[in-house]
CSV table of C-alpha atoms in Angstrom, one decimal:
chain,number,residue,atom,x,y,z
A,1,UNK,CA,0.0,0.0,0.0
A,2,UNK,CA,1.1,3.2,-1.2
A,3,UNK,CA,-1.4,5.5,0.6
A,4,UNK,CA,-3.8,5.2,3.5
A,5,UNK,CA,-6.6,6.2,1.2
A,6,UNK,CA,-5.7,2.4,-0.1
A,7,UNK,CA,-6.9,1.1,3.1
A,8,UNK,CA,-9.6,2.7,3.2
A,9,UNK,CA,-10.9,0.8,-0.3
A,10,UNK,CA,-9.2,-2.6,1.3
A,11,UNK,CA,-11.6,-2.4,4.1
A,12,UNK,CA,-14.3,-1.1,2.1
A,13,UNK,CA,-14.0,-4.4,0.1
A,14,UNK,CA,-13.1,-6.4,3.3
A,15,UNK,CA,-15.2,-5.1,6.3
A,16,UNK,CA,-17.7,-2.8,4.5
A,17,UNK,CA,-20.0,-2.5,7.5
A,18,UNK,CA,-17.3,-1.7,10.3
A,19,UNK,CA,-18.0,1.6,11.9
A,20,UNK,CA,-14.8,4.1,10.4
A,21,UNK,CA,-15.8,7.2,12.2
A,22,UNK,CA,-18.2,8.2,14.8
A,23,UNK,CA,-19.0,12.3,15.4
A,24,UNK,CA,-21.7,12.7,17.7
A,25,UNK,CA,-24.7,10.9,16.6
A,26,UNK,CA,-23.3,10.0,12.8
A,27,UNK,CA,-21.3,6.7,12.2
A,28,UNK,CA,-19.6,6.1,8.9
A,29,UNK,CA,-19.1,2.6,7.7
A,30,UNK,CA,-15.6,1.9,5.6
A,31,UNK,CA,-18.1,1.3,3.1
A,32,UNK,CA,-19.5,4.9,2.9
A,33,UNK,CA,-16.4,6.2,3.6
A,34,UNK,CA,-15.1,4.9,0.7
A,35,UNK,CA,-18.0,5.6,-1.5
A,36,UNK,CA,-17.7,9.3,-0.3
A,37,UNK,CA,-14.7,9.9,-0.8
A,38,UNK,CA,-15.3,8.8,-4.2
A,39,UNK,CA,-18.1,11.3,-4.5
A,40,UNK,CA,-16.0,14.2,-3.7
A,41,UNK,CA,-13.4,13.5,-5.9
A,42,UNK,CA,-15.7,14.3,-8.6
A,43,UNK,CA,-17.1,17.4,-7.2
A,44,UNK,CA,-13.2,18.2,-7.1
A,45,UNK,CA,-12.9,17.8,-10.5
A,46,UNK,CA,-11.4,20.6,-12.5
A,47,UNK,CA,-11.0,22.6,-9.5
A,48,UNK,CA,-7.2,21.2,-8.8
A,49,UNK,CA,-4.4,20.2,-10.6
A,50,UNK,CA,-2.0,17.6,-9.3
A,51,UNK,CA,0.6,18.7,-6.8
A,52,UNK,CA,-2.3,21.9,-6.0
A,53,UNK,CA,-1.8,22.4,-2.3
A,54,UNK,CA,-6.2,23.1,-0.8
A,55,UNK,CA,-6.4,24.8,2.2
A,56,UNK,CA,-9.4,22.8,4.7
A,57,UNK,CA,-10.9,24.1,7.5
A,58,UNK,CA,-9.8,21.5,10.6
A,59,UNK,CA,-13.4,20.5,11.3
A,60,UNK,CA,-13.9,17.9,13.6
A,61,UNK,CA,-16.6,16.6,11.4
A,62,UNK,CA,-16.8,13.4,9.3
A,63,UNK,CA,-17.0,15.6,6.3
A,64,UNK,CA,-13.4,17.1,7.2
A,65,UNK,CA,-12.0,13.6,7.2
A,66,UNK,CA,-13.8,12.8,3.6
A,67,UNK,CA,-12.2,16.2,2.2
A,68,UNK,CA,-8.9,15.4,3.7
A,69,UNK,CA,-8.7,12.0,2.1
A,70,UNK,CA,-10.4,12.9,-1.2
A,71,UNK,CA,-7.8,15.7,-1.3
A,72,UNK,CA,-5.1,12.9,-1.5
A,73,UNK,CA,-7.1,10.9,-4.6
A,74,UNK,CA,-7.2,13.9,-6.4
A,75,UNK,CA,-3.2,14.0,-6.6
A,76,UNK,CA,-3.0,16.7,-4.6
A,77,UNK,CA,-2.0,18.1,-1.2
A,78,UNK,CA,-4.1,18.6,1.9
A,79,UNK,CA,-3.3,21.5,4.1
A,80,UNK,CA,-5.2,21.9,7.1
A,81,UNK,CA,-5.7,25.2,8.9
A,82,UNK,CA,-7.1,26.0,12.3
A,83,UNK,CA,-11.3,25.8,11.9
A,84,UNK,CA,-11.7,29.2,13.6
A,85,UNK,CA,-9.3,31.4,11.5
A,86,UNK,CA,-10.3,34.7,10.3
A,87,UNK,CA,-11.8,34.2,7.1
A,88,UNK,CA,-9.4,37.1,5.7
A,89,UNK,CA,-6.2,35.3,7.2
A,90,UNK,CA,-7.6,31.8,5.6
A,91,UNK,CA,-7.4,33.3,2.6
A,92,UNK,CA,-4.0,34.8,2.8
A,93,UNK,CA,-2.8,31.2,3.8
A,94,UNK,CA,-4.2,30.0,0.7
A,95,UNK,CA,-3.1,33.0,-1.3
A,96,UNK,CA,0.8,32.2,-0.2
A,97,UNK,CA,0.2,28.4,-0.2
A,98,UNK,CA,-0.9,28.3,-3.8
A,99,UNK,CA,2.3,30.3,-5.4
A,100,UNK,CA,4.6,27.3,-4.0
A,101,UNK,CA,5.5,23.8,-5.7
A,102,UNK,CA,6.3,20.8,-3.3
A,103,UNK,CA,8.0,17.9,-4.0
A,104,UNK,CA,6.1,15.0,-6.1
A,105,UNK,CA,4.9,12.4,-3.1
A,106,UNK,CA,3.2,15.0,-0.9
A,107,UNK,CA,0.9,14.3,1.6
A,108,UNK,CA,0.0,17.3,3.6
A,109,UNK,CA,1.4,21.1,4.7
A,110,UNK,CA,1.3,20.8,8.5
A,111,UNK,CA,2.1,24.2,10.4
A,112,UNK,CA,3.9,24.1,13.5
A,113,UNK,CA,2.5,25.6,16.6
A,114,UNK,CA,5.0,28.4,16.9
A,115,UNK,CA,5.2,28.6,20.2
A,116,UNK,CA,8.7,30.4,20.2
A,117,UNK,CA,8.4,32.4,16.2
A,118,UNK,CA,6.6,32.0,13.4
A,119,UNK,CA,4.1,29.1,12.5
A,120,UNK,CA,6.2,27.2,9.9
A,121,UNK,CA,4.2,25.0,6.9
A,122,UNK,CA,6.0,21.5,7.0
A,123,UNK,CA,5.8,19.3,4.0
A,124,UNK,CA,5.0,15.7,4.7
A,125,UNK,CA,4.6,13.0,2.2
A,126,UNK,CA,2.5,9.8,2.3
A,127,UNK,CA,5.5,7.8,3.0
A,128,UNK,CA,5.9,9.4,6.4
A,129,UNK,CA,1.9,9.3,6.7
A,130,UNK,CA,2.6,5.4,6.4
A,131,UNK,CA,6.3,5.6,8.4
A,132,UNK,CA,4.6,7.4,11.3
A,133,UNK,CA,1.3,4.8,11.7
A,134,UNK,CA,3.4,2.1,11.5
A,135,UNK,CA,5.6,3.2,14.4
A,136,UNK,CA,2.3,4.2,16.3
A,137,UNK,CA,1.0,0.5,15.7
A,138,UNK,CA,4.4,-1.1,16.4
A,139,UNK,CA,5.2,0.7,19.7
A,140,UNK,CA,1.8,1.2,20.9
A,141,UNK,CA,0.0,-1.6,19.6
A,142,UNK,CA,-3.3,-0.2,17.5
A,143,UNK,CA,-5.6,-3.0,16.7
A,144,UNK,CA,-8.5,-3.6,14.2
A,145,UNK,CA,-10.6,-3.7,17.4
A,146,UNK,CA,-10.0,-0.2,18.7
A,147,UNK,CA,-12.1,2.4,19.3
A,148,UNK,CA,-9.3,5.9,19.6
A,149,UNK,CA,-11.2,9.3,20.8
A,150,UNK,CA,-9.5,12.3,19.0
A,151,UNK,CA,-10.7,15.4,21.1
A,152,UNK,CA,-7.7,17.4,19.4
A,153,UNK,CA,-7.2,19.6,16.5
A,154,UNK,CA,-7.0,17.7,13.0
A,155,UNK,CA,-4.8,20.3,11.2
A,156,UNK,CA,-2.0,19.1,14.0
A,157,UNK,CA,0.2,16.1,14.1
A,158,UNK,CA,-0.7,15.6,17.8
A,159,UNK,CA,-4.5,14.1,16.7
A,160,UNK,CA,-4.3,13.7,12.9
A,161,UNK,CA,-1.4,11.6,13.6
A,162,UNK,CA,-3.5,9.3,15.4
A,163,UNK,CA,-5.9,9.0,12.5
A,164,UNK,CA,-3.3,7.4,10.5
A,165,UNK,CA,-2.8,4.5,12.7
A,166,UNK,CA,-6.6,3.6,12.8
A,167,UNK,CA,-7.5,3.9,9.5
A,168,UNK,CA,-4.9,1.9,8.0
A,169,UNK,CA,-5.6,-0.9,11.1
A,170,UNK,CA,-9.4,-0.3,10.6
A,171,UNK,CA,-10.3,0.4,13.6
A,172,UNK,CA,-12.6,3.4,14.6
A,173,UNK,CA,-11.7,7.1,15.0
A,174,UNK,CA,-14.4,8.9,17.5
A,175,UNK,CA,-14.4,12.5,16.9
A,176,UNK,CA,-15.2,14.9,20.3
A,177,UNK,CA,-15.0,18.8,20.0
A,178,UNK,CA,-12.1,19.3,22.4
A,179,UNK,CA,-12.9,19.2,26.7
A,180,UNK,CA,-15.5,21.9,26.4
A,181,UNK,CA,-18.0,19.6,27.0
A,182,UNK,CA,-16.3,16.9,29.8
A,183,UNK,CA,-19.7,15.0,29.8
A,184,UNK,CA,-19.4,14.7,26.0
A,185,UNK,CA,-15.5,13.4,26.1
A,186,UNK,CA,-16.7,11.1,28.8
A,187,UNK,CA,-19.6,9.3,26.9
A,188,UNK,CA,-17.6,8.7,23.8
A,189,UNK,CA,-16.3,6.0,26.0
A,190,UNK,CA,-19.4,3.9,25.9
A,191,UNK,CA,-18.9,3.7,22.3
A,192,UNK,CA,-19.3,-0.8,22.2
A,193,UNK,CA,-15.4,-1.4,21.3
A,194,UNK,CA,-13.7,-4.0,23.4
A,195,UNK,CA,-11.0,-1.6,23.8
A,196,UNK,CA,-10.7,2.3,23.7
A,197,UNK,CA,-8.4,4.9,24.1
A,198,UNK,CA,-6.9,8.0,23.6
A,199,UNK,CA,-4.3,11.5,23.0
A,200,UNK,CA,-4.8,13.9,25.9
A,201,UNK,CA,-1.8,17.0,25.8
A,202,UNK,CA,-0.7,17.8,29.4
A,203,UNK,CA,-2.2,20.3,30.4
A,204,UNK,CA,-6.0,18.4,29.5
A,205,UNK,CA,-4.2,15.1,31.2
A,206,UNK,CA,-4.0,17.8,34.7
A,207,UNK,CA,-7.8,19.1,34.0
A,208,UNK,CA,-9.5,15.8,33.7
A,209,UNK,CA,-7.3,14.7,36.9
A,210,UNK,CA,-8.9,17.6,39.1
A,211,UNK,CA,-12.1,17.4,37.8
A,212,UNK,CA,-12.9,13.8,36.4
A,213,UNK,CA,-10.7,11.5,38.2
A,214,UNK,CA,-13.6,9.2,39.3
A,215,UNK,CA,-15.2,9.2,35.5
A,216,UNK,CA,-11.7,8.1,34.6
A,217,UNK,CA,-11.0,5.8,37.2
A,218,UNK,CA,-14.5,3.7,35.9
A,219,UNK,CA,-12.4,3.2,32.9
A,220,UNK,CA,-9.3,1.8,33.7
A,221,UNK,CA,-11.0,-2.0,32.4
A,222,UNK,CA,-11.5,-0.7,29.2
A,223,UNK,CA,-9.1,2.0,28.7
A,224,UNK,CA,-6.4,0.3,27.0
A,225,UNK,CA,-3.8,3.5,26.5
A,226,UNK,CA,-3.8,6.7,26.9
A,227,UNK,CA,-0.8,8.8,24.7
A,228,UNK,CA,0.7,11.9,25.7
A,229,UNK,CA,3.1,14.6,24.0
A,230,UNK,CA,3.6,18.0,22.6
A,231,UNK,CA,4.5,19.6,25.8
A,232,UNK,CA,6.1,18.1,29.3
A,233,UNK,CA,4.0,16.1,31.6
A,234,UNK,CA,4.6,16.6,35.1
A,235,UNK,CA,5.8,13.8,37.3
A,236,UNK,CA,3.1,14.1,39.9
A,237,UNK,CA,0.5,14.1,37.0
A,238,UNK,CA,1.8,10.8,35.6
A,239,UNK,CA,2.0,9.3,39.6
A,240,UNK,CA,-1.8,10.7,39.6
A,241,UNK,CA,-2.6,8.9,36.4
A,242,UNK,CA,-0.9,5.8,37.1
A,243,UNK,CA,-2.8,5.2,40.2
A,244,UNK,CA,-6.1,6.2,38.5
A,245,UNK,CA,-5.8,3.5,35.7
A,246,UNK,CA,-3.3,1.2,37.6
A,247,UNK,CA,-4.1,-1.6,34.4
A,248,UNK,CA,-3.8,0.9,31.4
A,249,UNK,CA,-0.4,1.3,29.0
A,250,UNK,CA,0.3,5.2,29.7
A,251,UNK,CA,2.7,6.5,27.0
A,252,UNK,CA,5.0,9.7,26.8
A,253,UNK,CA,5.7,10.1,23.3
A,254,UNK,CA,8.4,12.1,21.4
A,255,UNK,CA,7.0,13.4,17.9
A,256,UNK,CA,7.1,17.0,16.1
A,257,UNK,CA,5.8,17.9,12.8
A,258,UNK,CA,9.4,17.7,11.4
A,259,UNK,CA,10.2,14.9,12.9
A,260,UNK,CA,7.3,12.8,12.7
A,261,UNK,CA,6.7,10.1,15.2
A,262,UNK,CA,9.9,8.9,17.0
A,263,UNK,CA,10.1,7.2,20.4
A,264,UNK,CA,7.4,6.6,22.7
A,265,UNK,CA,7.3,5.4,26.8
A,266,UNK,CA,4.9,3.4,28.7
A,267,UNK,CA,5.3,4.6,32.4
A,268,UNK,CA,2.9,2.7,33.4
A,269,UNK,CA,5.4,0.3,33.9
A,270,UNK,CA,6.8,0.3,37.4
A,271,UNK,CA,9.2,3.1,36.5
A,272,UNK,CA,7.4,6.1,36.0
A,273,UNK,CA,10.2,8.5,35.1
A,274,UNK,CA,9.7,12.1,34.2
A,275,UNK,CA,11.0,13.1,30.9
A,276,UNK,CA,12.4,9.8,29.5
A,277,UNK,CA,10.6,9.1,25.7
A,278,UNK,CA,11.6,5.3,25.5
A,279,UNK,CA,13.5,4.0,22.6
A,280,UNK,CA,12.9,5.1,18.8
A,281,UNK,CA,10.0,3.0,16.9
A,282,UNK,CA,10.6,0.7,14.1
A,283,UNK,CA,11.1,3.4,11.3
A,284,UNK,CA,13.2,6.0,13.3
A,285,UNK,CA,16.4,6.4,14.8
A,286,UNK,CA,18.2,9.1,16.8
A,287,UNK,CA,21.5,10.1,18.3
A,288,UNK,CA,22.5,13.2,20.1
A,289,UNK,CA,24.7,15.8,18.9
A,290,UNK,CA,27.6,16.6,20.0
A,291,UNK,CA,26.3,20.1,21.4
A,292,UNK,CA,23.5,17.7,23.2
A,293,UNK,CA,21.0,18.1,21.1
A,294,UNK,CA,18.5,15.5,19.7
A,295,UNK,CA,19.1,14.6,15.9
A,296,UNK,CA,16.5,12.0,14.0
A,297,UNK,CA,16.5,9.9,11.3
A,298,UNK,CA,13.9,7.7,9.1
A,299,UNK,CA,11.2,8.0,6.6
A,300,UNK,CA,8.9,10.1,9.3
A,301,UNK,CA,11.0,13.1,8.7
A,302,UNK,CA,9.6,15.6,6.6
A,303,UNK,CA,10.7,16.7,3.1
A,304,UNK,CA,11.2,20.8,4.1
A,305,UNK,CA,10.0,24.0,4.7
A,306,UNK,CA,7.0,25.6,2.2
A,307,UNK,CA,8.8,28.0,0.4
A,308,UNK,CA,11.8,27.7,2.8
A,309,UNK,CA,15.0,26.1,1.5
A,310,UNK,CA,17.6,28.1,3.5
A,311,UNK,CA,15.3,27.5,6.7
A,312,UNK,CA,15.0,23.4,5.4
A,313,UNK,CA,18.8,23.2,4.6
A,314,UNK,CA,19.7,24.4,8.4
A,315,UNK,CA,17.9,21.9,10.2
A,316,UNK,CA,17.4,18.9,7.3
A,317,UNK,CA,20.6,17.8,5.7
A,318,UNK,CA,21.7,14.0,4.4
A,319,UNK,CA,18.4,12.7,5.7
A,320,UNK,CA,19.0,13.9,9.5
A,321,UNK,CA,16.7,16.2,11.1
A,322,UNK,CA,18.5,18.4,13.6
A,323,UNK,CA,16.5,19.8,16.3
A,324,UNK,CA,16.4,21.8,19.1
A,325,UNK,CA,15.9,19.7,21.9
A,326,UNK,CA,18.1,18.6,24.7
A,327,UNK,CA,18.0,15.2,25.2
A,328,UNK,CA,20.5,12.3,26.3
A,329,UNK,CA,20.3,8.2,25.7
A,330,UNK,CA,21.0,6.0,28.6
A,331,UNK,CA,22.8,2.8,29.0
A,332,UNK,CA,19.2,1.3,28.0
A,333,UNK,CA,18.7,3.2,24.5
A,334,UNK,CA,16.0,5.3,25.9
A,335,UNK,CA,15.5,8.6,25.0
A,336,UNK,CA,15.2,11.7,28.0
A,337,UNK,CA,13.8,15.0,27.3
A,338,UNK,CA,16.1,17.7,29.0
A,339,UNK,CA,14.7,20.6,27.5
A,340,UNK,CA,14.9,23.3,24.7
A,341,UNK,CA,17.7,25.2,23.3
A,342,UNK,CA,16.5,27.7,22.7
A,343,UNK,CA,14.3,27.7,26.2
A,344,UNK,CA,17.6,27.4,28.0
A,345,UNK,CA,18.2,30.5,30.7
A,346,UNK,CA,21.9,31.2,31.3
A,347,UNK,CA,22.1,32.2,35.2
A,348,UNK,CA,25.5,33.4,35.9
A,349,UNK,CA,27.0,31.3,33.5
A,350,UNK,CA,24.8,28.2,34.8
A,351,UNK,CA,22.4,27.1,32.4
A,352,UNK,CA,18.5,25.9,33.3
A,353,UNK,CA,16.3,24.2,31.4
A,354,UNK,CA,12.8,25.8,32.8
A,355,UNK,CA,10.9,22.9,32.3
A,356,UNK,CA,12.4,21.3,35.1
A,357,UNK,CA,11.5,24.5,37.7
A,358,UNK,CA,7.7,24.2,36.2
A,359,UNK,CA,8.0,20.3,37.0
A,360,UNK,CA,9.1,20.6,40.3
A,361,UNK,CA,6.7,23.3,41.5
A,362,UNK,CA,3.8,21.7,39.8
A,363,UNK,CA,4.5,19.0,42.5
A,364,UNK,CA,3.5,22.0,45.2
A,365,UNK,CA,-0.4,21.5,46.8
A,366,UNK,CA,-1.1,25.0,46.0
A,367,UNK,CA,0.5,25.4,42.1
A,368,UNK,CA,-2.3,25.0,39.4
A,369,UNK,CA,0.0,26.1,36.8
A,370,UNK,CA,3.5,27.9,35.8
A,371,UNK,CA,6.2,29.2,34.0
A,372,UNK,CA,9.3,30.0,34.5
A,373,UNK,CA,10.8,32.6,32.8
A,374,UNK,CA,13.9,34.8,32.7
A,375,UNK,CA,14.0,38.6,34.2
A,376,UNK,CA,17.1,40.9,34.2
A,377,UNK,CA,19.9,41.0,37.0
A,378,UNK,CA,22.4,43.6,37.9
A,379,UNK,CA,24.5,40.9,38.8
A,380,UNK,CA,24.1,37.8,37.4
A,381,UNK,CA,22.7,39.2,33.9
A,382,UNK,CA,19.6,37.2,33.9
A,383,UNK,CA,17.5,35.4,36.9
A,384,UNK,CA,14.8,33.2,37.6
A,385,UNK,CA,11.0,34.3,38.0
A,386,UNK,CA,8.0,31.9,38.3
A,387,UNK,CA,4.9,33.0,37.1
A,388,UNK,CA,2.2,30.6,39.8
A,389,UNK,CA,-1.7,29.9,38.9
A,390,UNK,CA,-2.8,29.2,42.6
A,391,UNK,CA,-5.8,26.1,43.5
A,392,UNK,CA,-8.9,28.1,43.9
A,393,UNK,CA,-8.4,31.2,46.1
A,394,UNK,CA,-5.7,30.3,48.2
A,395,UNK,CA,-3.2,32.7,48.8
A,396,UNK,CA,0.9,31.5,47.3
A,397,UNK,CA,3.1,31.5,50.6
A,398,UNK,CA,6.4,32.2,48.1
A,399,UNK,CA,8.3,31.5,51.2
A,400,UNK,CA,7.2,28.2,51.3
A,401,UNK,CA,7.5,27.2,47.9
A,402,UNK,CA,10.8,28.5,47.8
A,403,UNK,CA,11.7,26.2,50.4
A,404,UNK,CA,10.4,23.2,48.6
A,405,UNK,CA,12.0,23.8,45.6
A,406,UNK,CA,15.4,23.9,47.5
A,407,UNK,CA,15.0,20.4,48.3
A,408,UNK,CA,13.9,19.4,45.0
A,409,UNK,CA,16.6,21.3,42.8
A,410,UNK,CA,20.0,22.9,42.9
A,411,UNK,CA,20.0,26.4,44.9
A,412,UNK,CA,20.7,28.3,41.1
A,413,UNK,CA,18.2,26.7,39.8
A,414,UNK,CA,15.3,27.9,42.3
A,415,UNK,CA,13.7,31.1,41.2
A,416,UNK,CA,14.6,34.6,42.9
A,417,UNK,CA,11.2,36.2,42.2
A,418,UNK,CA,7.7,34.8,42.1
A,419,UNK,CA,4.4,36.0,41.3
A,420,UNK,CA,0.9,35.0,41.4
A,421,UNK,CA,-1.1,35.3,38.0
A,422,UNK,CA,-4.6,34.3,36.6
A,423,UNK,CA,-3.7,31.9,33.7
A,424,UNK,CA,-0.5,31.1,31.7
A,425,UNK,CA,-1.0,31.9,28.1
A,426,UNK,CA,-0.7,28.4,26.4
A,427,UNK,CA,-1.0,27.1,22.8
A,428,UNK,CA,-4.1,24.2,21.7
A,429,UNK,CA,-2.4,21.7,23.2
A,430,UNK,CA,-0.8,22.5,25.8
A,431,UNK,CA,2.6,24.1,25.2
A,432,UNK,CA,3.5,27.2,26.8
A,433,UNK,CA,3.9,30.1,25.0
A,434,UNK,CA,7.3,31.3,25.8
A,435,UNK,CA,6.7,34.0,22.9
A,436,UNK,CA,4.6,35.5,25.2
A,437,UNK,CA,6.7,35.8,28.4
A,438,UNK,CA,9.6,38.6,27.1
A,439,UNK,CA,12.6,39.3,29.5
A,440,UNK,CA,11.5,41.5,32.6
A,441,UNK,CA,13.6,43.6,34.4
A,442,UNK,CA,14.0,43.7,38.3
């Protein structure tokens, strides 16, 4: 198989009446997946050529899925866009997407998050599409017999990625309209699958843990995984997860648009160990750079940068994808996460990776939420500051947390400053949005 529109007619011809999607009260059999798919490749006729790149509207609908895979018969590429973008800036995305050629083999134009710059469109053919399910049903096991609730955005790899994986298994993809609605996410578990699961980002793992721990404890029978990524999970947020579903695979996964679908960790497993990303999948392979930074390798890379090839040729050259993450390999061949380069805050000539303050206070009772971030210093040149999203209305005792985080991290690592805030500006899923928090001065 060439494509995973390919499945799609194999289990059309094999299991016509299997349930492919399910949004809301609408099921769609392989069968009438296939058939319309078919349909609006016609109505696509003459509107395309091959190679066109069509800007969709990330709906989580059944009919986005059928315009996302018809997009893909018709030759030509699919590139999803936030649903709720200004109609003006949808436009201009299409506008600059149609004046650029990509290479024959394209699948899709993903943009990144751009949590630190620019949004970025990444090219990514079907052979990654394939690449990247096969590591997903290699490491994480995807059967025929799964049921997988998406609650995420389809124009990111984060949920579309997990598409990929059911459709060419033929299991069934459940589409829920994010955690707006917790009663909704919760009943698309009843769906009759002998198994079920799902992708939560972080920060939904932490709200489902305050506020439907019970809900999600009644599913740790059925719940077969649960798959994390995109931003950091905290340690006492896995601790909290593994006691809630003491019986269900819990994996931290390393992925990014560029990279595709790397390495993924079931923590779940007696050791439940913050950061660590397990050992790279079937298609992929990494080492670490010299400077101690994460390089990849394989077929889920992607091909470049949209219109970019000084941007592509700095971080893709003779098929190995150089990123900006911090990460080592242990004696076992797994993979830890230390951080971002370019996140990195140079204290005094010490350098801190600030995901590792936010993980440590996170484990503080009264710390909803936080970021650390970097403020000027007479002496020092920069210094710590965390940013803290207190549990309901209690007051922060900075004291106190200042105290804890001495015993949980080296004394230049603990923040100078702190200060209380209502919310930490975050991305869709989950990130923080470092763009957001500029240098402060004392």
């Amino acid at each position: 198989m060439t494509t995973l529109e390919k499945y799609i007619g194999l289990h059309a011809r094999n299991c016509p009446d299997k349930v492919a999607i399910v949004c809301q009260h609408e099921q769609c059999t392989y069968r009438c997946l296939h058939e319309r798919i078919g349909r609006r490749v016609e109505d696509m006729k003459g509107l395309w050529r091959a190679r066109d790149i069509v800007c969709l509207r990330a709906q989580p609908t059944i009919d986005y899925l059928v315009d996302y895979f018809a997009v893909h018969v018709a030759g030509c590429v699919a590139a999803p866009l936030e649903r709720d973008l200004p109609e003006e800036t949808y436009q201009a995305a299409n506008g600059m997407l149609c004046r650029h050629q990509v290479q024959a083999g394209t699948a899709d134009v993903l943009y990144t998050t751009g949590t630190t710059g620019r949004a970025k469109g990444v090219a990514i053919s079907h052979q990654t599409i394939l690449a990247d399910a096969e590591n997903l049903i290699d490491g994480q096991g995807f059967t025929p017999e799964l049921a997988f609730v998406i609650n995420g955005p389809l124009n990111h790899i984060g949920s579309l990625s997990k598409v990929w994986p059911l459709i060419m298994q033929g299991a069934t993809v459940i589409l829920v309209d994010g955690l707006k609605d917790l009663d909704a996410f919760f009943d698309a578990f009843d769906y009759p699958a002998p198994k079920v699961a799902t992708f939560l980002v972080p920060a939904s793992i932490r709200m489902i843990i305050r506020f439907g721990a019970q809900r999600l404890a009644a599913l740790a029978d059925k719940m077969d995984f649960i798959e994390t990524g995109a931003a950091a999970i905290a340690q006492s947020d896995m601790t909290a997860l593994c006691r809630l579903l003491p019986r269900t695979r819990l994996y931290n996964t390393y992925a990014s648009t560029e990279t595709g679908i790397i390495s993924t960790y079931n923590y779940n497993e007696g050791q439940c160990l913050p950061g660590c990303l397990g050992r790279p999948m079937k298609h992929s392979r990494i080492v670490i750079t010299p400077e101690g930074l994460i390089a990849c390798m394989g077929p889920t890379l992607m091909t470049g940068y949209v219109g970019d090839d000084a941007l592509t040729a700095s971080v893709l050259r003779d098929g190995v994808l150089y990123t900006s993450d911090i990460g080592e390999i242990d004696d076992q061949g797994m993979l830890h996460l230390k951080g971002r380069q370019d996140d990195v805050i140079n204290v005094g000539g010490f350098k801190v990776a600030p995901t590792e303050v936010e993980d440590a206070a996170l484990a503080f009772p009264n710390v909803k939420d936080c970021v650390c971030m970097a403020v000027d210093h007479p002496i020092t040149g920069k210094a710590l500051k965390l940013l803290v999203v207190t549990n309901g209305d209690n007051p922060l005792d900075k004291r106190a947390l200042a105290v804890f985080l001495k015993s949980r991290l080296e004394n230049y690592k603990v923040p100078l400053q702190y200060a209380t805030t209502d919310h930490i500006e975050r991305t869709f899923n989950g990130k923080i949005n470092r763009a957001h928090y500029n240098y402060q001065s004392l």
